[in-house]
Structures are given as structure tokens and as C-alpha cells.
Coordinates of C-alpha atoms in Angstrom, one line a residue:
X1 CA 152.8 127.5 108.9
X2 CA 150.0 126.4 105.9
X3 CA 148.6 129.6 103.7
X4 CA 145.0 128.7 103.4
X5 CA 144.0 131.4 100.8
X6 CA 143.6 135.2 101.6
X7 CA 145.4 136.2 104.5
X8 CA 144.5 133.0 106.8
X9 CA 147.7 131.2 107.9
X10 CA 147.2 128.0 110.0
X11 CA 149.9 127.2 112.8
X12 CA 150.8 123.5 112.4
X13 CA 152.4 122.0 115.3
X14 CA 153.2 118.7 116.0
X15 CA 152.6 116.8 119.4
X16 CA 154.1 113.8 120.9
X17 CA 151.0 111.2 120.6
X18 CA 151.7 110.3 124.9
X19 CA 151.4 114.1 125.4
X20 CA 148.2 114.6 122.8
X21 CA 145.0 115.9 125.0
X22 CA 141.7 116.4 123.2
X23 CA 141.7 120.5 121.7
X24 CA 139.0 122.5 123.7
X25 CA 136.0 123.3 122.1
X26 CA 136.3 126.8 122.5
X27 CA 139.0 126.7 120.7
X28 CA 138.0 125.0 117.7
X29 CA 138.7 125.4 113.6
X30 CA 136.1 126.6 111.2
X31 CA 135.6 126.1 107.6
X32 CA 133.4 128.5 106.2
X33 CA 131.3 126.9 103.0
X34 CA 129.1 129.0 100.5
X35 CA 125.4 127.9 101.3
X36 CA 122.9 126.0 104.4
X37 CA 122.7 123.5 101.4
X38 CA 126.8 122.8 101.6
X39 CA 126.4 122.6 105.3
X40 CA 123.7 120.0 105.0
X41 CA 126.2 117.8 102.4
X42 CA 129.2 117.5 105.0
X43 CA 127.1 116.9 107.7
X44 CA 126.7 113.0 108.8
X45 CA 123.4 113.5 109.7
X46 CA 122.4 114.7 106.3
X47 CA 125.4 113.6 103.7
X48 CA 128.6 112.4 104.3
X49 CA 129.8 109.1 105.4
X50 CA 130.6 109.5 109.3
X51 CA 133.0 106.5 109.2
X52 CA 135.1 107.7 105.9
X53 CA 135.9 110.7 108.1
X54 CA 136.6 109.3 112.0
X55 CA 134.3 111.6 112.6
X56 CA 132.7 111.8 117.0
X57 CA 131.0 114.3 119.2
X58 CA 128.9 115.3 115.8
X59 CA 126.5 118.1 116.3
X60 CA 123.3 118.0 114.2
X61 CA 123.2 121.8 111.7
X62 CA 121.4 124.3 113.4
X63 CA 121.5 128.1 113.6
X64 CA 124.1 128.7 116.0
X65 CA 125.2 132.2 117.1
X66 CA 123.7 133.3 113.5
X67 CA 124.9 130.9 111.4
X68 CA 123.5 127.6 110.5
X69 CA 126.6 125.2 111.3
X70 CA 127.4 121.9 113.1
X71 CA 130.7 120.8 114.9
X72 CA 132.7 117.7 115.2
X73 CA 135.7 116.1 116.5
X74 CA 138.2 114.2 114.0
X75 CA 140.2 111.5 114.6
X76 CA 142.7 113.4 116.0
X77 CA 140.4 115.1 118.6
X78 CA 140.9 118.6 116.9
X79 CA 137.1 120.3 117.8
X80 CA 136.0 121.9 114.1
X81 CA 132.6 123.5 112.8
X82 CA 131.3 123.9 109.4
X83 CA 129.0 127.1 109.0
X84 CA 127.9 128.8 106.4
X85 CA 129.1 132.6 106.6
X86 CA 128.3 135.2 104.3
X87 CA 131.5 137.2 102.6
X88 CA 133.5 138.6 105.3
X89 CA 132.9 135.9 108.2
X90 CA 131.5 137.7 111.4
X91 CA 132.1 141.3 110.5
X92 CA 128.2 141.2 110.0
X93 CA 127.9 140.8 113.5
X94 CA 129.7 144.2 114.5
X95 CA 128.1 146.6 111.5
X96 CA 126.9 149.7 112.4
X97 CA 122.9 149.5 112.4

């Protein structure tokens, strides 16, 4: 188990590379940044350098289920997406209006 700040733990497990499959999408990894802007800079479209990262299956940043974002696979075939959330992640989404 990694802390990753706050109460967010990631689960690390480690896989045989001949048993290794590609992670679903649905189940993918996000990494909230502060601004669109910041989204915009990690993107490969827009700012960094696709092959430094071994980055494939690259979305281009759009709004996406309210948040502007883009997803990607790594090397490693681990799905991730990089949006830009305001304080609190989703709990936006479930607010009393």
C-alpha cells in the first residue's frame, strides 16, 4: 500500500508479466490537477512529449462527465485520466440543488 496524500491509499500489486492483461477502462486511475490549463500541459496533444512517457490509446481534453480531462494508457497498459476537479472531486455532482 502507497499513501498518496489525504486519506487516498493506492493498492500496489505486482503481476507476473505472462499473466499481465491490459486494466479495463472502467476501471481506470485519475489524477486530479488544479486548472483546464494543467490539463492542457500533460496532455500530448497540447504539451508533453508522448514518447518520454510510453504513452497509447491518448484521448484528446474535453469535457467529459463535467470535467474537462483526457485518458491514456502507459506503458504498462494501466488505463489513467487527467481532469481537472474542483476541491472535493465529484461530491459536486451529488449537492443538494
Amino acid at each position: 500500500m502507497v499513501p498518496a496524500g489525504g486519506n487516498h491509499i493506492y493498492v500496489v500489486v505486482l503481476v507476473k508479466p505472462e499473466r499481465k492483461s491490459r486494466m479495463p477502462f472502467l476501471n481506470h486511475n485519475g489524477l486530479d490537477v488544479e486548472t483546464e490549463e494543467d490539463v492542457d500541459e500533460c496532455s500530448p496533444h497540447r504539451g508533453a512529449g508522448r514518447g518520454e512517457m510510453e504513452m497509447h490509446k491518448i484521448s484528446r481534453p474535453g469535457v467529459q462527465h463535467g470535467t474537462y480531462s483526457f485518458y491514456f494508457y502507459d506503458a504498462d497498459d494501466n488505463a489513467w485520466e487527467i481532469l481537472a476537479n474542483p476541491p472535493g472531486g465529484y461530491s459536486w455532482m451529488f449537492e443538494p440543488r
